Amino acid sequence: MAASPSGYSRMFFKLRKYANKSQSLYHIDSFNLVIRTIWTSGSRTQLQPKVHTKSLPQMVGVVGLEIHAQIQSTSKLFSGSHVRFLAPPNSLVSHFDASLPGTLPVLNRRCVEAAVLTGLALNCTINRKSLFDRKHYFYADMPAGYQITQQRVPIAVNGMLVYSYFEGRRRDQVVTKSVKIKQIQLEQDSGKSLHDDDQSQTLIDLNRAGVGLMELVMEPEMCCGEEAAAAVRELQLILQALGTCQANMAEGQLRVDANVSVHRPGEPLGVRTEVKNINSVRHLAKAIDYEIQRQMEVLQSAGKVLNETRAFDSKSGNTIPMRDKEGLQDYRFMPEPNLPPLFVYESEASVPAGVDPAQVVVIDRLSGQLPELPSVKRTRLVETYDILQEHSFTLVVRKSTFNLCIPISPCALAELINLVESGHISSSTAKQVFQEMWKAPEKTVGQIVKEQDLWMINDKEELQKICKRIVNSHPEEVQIIRGGNKKVLNKLMGEVQRETKGRTDPVQIRAILEKMVS
Amino acid sequence: MLGMSIREVSQALRDGRVSATELCRKCINQIQRTLYLNAFITITEETAMEQAQRTDNRLRTGKPLGYVPPFNATVVQKLLDQGAVLVGKTNLDEFAMGAGSTDGVFGPVRNPWSYTSLYREQSTEDPDSDWAITGGSSGGSAAAVASLSSFLALGSDTGGSTRNPGSLCGVVALKPTYSLLSRHGLIPLVNSMDVPGIMTRSVHDAATVLRILQGRDERDSTTVQAPSTPPSLPEHFDIRDICVGIPKEYHAPGLSKDTLAQWSRVADMFEQAGARVQEVSLPHTQHSIVCYHVLCCCEVASNMACFDGLEYGHCSKVDSSTDAMYATTRHEGFNSVVRRRILSGNYFLLKSNYKRYFVKAQQMRRLIAEDFKNVFRSGIDVLLTPTTLSDAARYSDFIQEDNQTRSAQEDVFTQPVNMAGLPAVTVPTALSHRGLPIGLQLIGQTLQDWKLLTVAQWMEQKVNFPIIHLHGESNERELNRSL
């Protein structure tokens, strides 16, 4: 099933942003790709914040990510209570989740499969035998006083995530990098604490307690916020394609903590801080870059970086130290005695006699279920449709079970982009045209524009006349603008757009109006 | 009637010689008469009479069972599903930590055998100050069965907590193979060693109960499928097929003369009947108690972490901060025995100590389990050992030493069995010169509980342990043993 036309028009306009202005989609030599594969952490790009000192090499940032991905499953990791977002507080809590004594964990098979699928998609080695452990600490949102996790032998290890981002003046140069995935482990999520400072109390909701998580630990091979952001975006696409995690950071389905340090290449790694409380990819980049800068400044002024946990404050864009947890935590890890070792099998043939293959997790069976991953999809788009690689990134976006059976041919699409690029139609008009093209794919772009009289108004005199008309009919607004409130200019612009049915270039209109009003 | 076995009394019910409500009333009355033993914390009289009434209705109309109760332990649920009537919940050492059943918040449990004529005759003091402990930690359960207040009681066995009081109270106490009975609903002490224990007045009764309770439970991931079990223990069984091992390391210091005499007596009994009896060695026995203690404290510290007063249980009034509330709640709610184990466990689990204590203890545990494996591999069917060092101590003597010391001393014969996960049963053999019971322990191979009980039944039939007569009550001698 193809996605909706409005979804496509949104996508389409992202595409236009990246299009090379002087080229159309037809040109074969538009494979103007710059791919730099850099595999070590000593990468030098103009993306990094830099600090120069006289004769020493410059300091660089070192970033490792710890990501908690909430598994998309019907029930929790060790109990049968349901997993649902926004349910009434404490309505999805079983006896085990509340840690009533005498209750025992029972492993959820779907969660194991999700972890194996994710491991396979990230090129990991799946451990045929993995173990569960208890990690002890006291906190009100964790009733048992410990979390069940996989500290000794996790389910998957030694993987790799390949990601890309755009560089260059026109941000059309693709840089592809990779980061090693140290391990993926299964563990329980905690409940939620809601702090009510007014009444000096904390409210606990255990709905989330016991939900399955995959913790992905990445090696510290990234150098800055941009790389981390790109890596996380790619991971989100992969998880969504697999269906193992919805990966929405704002909803807490994907939680990213950054371990940040700085050093001079060749020297040992510096003291690292852990940055938490990041709830978007954008904030992730900001937080990391701020922290790298902060640490460099500390060291520059002969200070010491503390091994601490810091929270990202989105308002100020800074990281601030979190309340001291009374020194280093000793989690007193201990094997989980109520869960025998977890075995997954290579193939049906390797399942031992007497065990029903339908009752166990078989890697081959899951490999067969892997969907087309985003990177493969992008390559296919480039090869099949001759589009620029950077365009393929825009086309493969989240939440689209994107099917390229759209009624619009790539040629027509290219034509449309061309018209916008060359200033014959405005961006808002193009959206309209696109909708039309969808409905009536037999018509050409030109036909539609002509029929609906959508050509852009570029005549300067004409534009002046229109603006004058609007300015004269809105004296109050003009006064307000003159008084200092520039925002009201937008209202006038809106009026112009309405009058001309969107056939004007907003940039030009704004310039004209500003002149007239002042 | 109260002295009957489960098999006998079930038959009586089916034959109509007694009704369930009559029988229930008799049990409740017996409980009331023996309140001074402090075996029961709760007497569920109303519930019991209701259930008995339903049983009578069922027996009359021939209708099968059909009610669905709330969260019950799997083993309890299985019993209820089979028509068992719950008469009460029994007393124990707090959180099952202890070897005396003296450290519970409801007070100590008294051994019913200290209220027989035999005991009272040779006691110079009054019954309120001179009485013997039941052993522990499941002392209440043992006392309930021993005093004829119930036909069956469940306990827990982590280091001997069912077998110890079973032996001191003169009842049969079975610790099944680890993983054979579900632990769902059993408040955990040491998850890797705990099993629900079964206490009855005969080996056959214990076998009956085992058959009902054993088997895989999807709510307990450590359970296994039960081996196929015949409907009852074999009527005829040739003891000459059996090889009995006597572990030489179990000649422990402190073993009483009476217990040693019983051990010899029964070993001789096996030999004279044609069984092979030979001395064997379990070389790592001496290290067992220390390793057990380390592992026990570690798991206890972990399992007790859920008691923070927030979801259930006692909660302190202190609320200056969550930390303060937790600390005070736990300090108030746990007795010193439990607190000591938690602190020790936390210490052993510290990153810097983990290898030296936890890992080392687990390695030693493996060696202890190997000791048993080697012995069984060499052709031994069961091992015969004492269950406790002596008969039950007087309460006034017992409390002279602290809980930990007592536990360490008393668990010496029982806890290696838990370390290895093997099945073991204590069978009462005779009364000591003080008139208190002495029991001996038989240890079997993993998942060979049925064979173990077969040998135990043979032993039980040969030793002829006497029936209890509580001083001062009219003897209910309508026992028709020929049933």
mmCIF file with all atom_site columns, C-alpha atoms in Angstrom, chain A residues 142-224:
data_model
loop_
_atom_site.group_PDB
_atom_site.id
_atom_site.type_symbol
_atom_site.label_atom_id
_atom_site.label_alt_id
_atom_site.label_comp_id
_atom_site.label_asym_id
_atom_site.label_entity_id
_atom_site.label_seq_id
_atom_site.pdbx_PDB_ins_code
_atom_site.Cartn_x
_atom_site.Cartn_y
_atom_site.Cartn_z
_atom_site.occupancy
_atom_site.B_iso_or_equiv
_atom_site.pdbx_formal_charge
_atom_site.auth_seq_id
_atom_site.auth_comp_id
_atom_site.auth_asym_id
_atom_site.auth_atom_id
_atom_site.pdbx_PDB_model_num
ATOM 1  C CA . MET A 1 142 ? 11.890 -0.400  41.148 1.00 0.00 ? 142 MET A CA 1
ATOM 2  C CA . PRO A 1 143 ? 9.929  -2.459  43.677 1.00 0.00 ? 143 PRO A CA 1
ATOM 3  C CA . ALA A 1 144 ? 12.185 -5.508  43.743 1.00 0.00 ? 144 ALA A CA 1
ATOM 4  C CA . GLY A 1 145 ? 15.237 -3.529  44.804 1.00 0.00 ? 145 GLY A CA 1
ATOM 5  C CA . TYR A 1 146 ? 17.047 -4.952  41.787 1.00 0.00 ? 146 TYR A CA 1
ATOM 6  C CA . GLN A 1 147 ? 16.755 -4.944  38.009 1.00 0.00 ? 147 GLN A CA 1
ATOM 7  C CA . ILE A 1 148 ? 17.060 -8.144  35.998 1.00 0.00 ? 148 ILE A CA 1
ATOM 8  C CA . THR A 1 149 ? 19.574 -7.532  33.213 1.00 0.00 ? 149 THR A CA 1
ATOM 9  C CA . GLN A 1 150 ? 22.332 -9.325  31.291 1.00 0.00 ? 150 GLN A CA 1
ATOM 10 C CA . GLN A 1 151 ? 25.632 -8.196  32.645 1.00 0.00 ? 151 GLN A CA 1
ATOM 11 C CA . ARG A 1 152 ? 27.883 -11.227 32.244 1.00 0.00 ? 152 ARG A CA 1
ATOM 12 C CA . VAL A 1 153 ? 26.830 -12.731 28.919 1.00 0.00 ? 153 VAL A CA 1
ATOM 13 C CA . PRO A 1 154 ? 24.348 -10.668 26.861 1.00 0.00 ? 154 PRO A CA 1
ATOM 14 C CA . ILE A 1 155 ? 22.283 -11.960 23.972 1.00 0.00 ? 155 ILE A CA 1
ATOM 15 C CA . ALA A 1 156 ? 24.286 -10.257 21.187 1.00 0.00 ? 156 ALA A CA 1
ATOM 16 C CA . VAL A 1 157 ? 27.805 -8.821  20.838 1.00 0.00 ? 157 VAL A CA 1
ATOM 17 C CA . ASN A 1 158 ? 30.251 -7.295  18.358 1.00 0.00 ? 158 ASN A CA 1
ATOM 18 C CA . GLY A 1 159 ? 27.981 -5.639  15.875 1.00 0.00 ? 159 GLY A CA 1
ATOM 19 C CA . MET A 1 160 ? 28.232 -2.582  13.689 1.00 0.00 ? 160 MET A CA 1
ATOM 20 C CA . LEU A 1 161 ? 25.975 0.312   12.795 1.00 0.00 ? 161 LEU A CA 1
ATOM 21 C CA . VAL A 1 162 ? 26.660 2.096   9.510  1.00 0.00 ? 162 VAL A CA 1
ATOM 22 C CA . TYR A 1 163 ? 25.309 5.625   9.344  1.00 0.00 ? 163 TYR A CA 1
ATOM 23 C CA . SER A 1 164 ? 25.638 8.702   7.141  1.00 0.00 ? 164 SER A CA 1
ATOM 24 C CA . TYR A 1 165 ? 25.269 12.441  7.296  1.00 0.00 ? 165 TYR A CA 1
ATOM 25 C CA . PHE A 1 166 ? 25.591 15.364  4.901  1.00 0.00 ? 166 PHE A CA 1
ATOM 26 C CA . GLU A 1 167 ? 28.542 17.669  4.554  1.00 0.00 ? 167 GLU A CA 1
ATOM 27 C CA . GLY A 1 168 ? 29.641 20.418  2.294  1.00 0.00 ? 168 GLY A CA 1
ATOM 28 C CA . ARG A 1 169 ? 28.497 23.960  1.665  1.00 0.00 ? 169 ARG A CA 1
ATOM 29 C CA . ARG A 1 170 ? 25.302 22.747  0.092  1.00 0.00 ? 170 ARG A CA 1
ATOM 30 C CA . ARG A 1 171 ? 25.047 19.761  2.412  1.00 0.00 ? 171 ARG A CA 1
ATOM 31 C CA . ASP A 1 172 ? 24.966 17.414  -0.525 1.00 0.00 ? 172 ASP A CA 1
ATOM 32 C CA . GLN A 1 173 ? 28.061 15.395  0.238  1.00 0.00 ? 173 GLN A CA 1
ATOM 33 C CA . VAL A 1 174 ? 27.334 12.128  1.937  1.00 0.00 ? 174 VAL A CA 1
ATOM 34 C CA . VAL A 1 175 ? 29.739 10.964  4.620  1.00 0.00 ? 175 VAL A CA 1
ATOM 35 C CA . THR A 1 176 ? 29.364 7.343   5.650  1.00 0.00 ? 176 THR A CA 1
ATOM 36 C CA . LYS A 1 177 ? 30.759 6.067   8.916  1.00 0.00 ? 177 LYS A CA 1
ATOM 37 C CA . SER A 1 178 ? 30.369 3.129   11.195 1.00 0.00 ? 178 SER A CA 1
ATOM 38 C CA . VAL A 1 179 ? 30.370 2.556   14.915 1.00 0.00 ? 179 VAL A CA 1
ATOM 39 C CA . LYS A 1 180 ? 30.949 -0.742  16.670 1.00 0.00 ? 180 LYS A CA 1
ATOM 40 C CA . ILE A 1 181 ? 28.181 -2.092  18.810 1.00 0.00 ? 181 ILE A CA 1
ATOM 41 C CA . LYS A 1 182 ? 29.731 -3.649  21.871 1.00 0.00 ? 182 LYS A CA 1
ATOM 42 C CA . GLN A 1 183 ? 26.638 -5.561  22.936 1.00 0.00 ? 183 GLN A CA 1
ATOM 43 C CA . ILE A 1 184 ? 22.877 -5.777  23.081 1.00 0.00 ? 184 ILE A CA 1
ATOM 44 C CA . GLN A 1 185 ? 21.347 -6.980  26.341 1.00 0.00 ? 185 GLN A CA 1
ATOM 45 C CA . LEU A 1 186 ? 17.823 -7.663  27.498 1.00 0.00 ? 186 LEU A CA 1
ATOM 46 C CA . GLU A 1 187 ? 16.707 -5.956  30.700 1.00 0.00 ? 187 GLU A CA 1
ATOM 47 C CA . GLN A 1 188 ? 13.688 -4.670  32.629 1.00 0.00 ? 188 GLN A CA 1
ATOM 48 C CA . ASP A 1 189 ? 12.480 -1.104  32.446 1.00 0.00 ? 189 ASP A CA 1
ATOM 49 C CA . SER A 1 190 ? 11.690 0.674   35.715 1.00 0.00 ? 190 SER A CA 1
ATOM 50 C CA . GLY A 1 191 ? 8.449  2.367   36.661 1.00 0.00 ? 191 GLY A CA 1
ATOM 51 C CA . LYS A 1 192 ? 7.986  6.127   36.388 1.00 0.00 ? 192 LYS A CA 1
ATOM 52 C CA . SER A 1 193 ? 8.504  8.652   39.163 1.00 0.00 ? 193 SER A CA 1
ATOM 53 C CA . LEU A 1 194 ? 6.576  11.900  39.095 1.00 0.00 ? 194 LEU A CA 1
ATOM 54 C CA . HIS A 1 195 ? 8.038  14.429  41.479 1.00 0.00 ? 195 HIS A CA 1
ATOM 55 C CA . ASP A 1 196 ? 5.564  16.779  43.073 1.00 0.00 ? 196 ASP A CA 1
ATOM 56 C CA . ASP A 1 197 ? 7.756  19.376  44.733 1.00 0.00 ? 197 ASP A CA 1
ATOM 57 C CA . ASP A 1 198 ? 4.797  21.426  45.977 1.00 0.00 ? 198 ASP A CA 1
ATOM 58 C CA . GLN A 1 199 ? 3.587  18.633  48.192 1.00 0.00 ? 199 GLN A CA 1
ATOM 59 C CA . SER A 1 200 ? 7.041  17.132  48.786 1.00 0.00 ? 200 SER A CA 1
ATOM 60 C CA . GLN A 1 201 ? 6.029  13.811  47.446 1.00 0.00 ? 201 GLN A CA 1
ATOM 61 C CA . THR A 1 202 ? 6.824  11.502  44.607 1.00 0.00 ? 202 THR A CA 1
ATOM 62 C CA . LEU A 1 203 ? 4.143  9.547   42.817 1.00 0.00 ? 203 LEU A CA 1
ATOM 63 C CA . ILE A 1 204 ? 5.053  6.166   41.392 1.00 0.00 ? 204 ILE A CA 1
ATOM 64 C CA . ASP A 1 205 ? 3.442  4.590   38.339 1.00 0.00 ? 205 ASP A CA 1
ATOM 65 C CA . LEU A 1 206 ? 4.486  0.984   37.832 1.00 0.00 ? 206 LEU A CA 1
ATOM 66 C CA . ASN A 1 207 ? 2.887  0.502   34.406 1.00 0.00 ? 207 ASN A CA 1
ATOM 67 C CA . ARG A 1 208 ? 6.303  0.687   32.829 1.00 0.00 ? 208 ARG A CA 1
ATOM 68 C CA . ALA A 1 209 ? 8.009  -1.476  35.462 1.00 0.00 ? 209 ALA A CA 1
ATOM 69 C CA . GLY A 1 210 ? 9.133  -4.695  33.849 1.00 0.00 ? 210 GLY A CA 1
ATOM 70 C CA . VAL A 1 211 ? 8.635  -3.658  30.214 1.00 0.00 ? 211 VAL A CA 1
ATOM 71 C CA . GLY A 1 212 ? 11.345 -5.215  28.056 1.00 0.00 ? 212 GLY A CA 1
ATOM 72 C CA . LEU A 1 213 ? 14.307 -3.089  26.999 1.00 0.00 ? 213 LEU A CA 1
ATOM 73 C CA . MET A 1 214 ? 17.190 -3.712  24.670 1.00 0.00 ? 214 MET A CA 1
ATOM 74 C CA . GLU A 1 215 ? 20.252 -1.882  25.882 1.00 0.00 ? 215 GLU A CA 1
ATOM 75 C CA . LEU A 1 216 ? 22.636 -1.142  23.019 1.00 0.00 ? 216 LEU A CA 1
ATOM 76 C CA . VAL A 1 217 ? 26.135 -0.134  24.002 1.00 0.00 ? 217 VAL A CA 1
ATOM 77 C CA . MET A 1 218 ? 28.195 1.572   21.325 1.00 0.00 ? 218 MET A CA 1
ATOM 78 C CA . GLU A 1 219 ? 31.956 1.862   21.429 1.00 0.00 ? 219 GLU A CA 1
ATOM 79 C CA . PRO A 1 220 ? 33.308 5.390   21.931 1.00 0.00 ? 220 PRO A CA 1
ATOM 80 C CA . GLU A 1 221 ? 34.142 5.890   18.265 1.00 0.00 ? 221 GLU A CA 1
ATOM 81 C CA . MET A 1 222 ? 32.212 9.024   17.497 1.00 0.00 ? 222 MET A CA 1
ATOM 82 C CA . CYS A 1 223 ? 33.657 12.482  17.709 1.00 0.00 ? 223 CYS A CA 1
ATOM 83 C CA . CYS A 1 224 ? 30.799 14.897  18.025 1.00 0.00 ? 224 CYS A CA 1
#
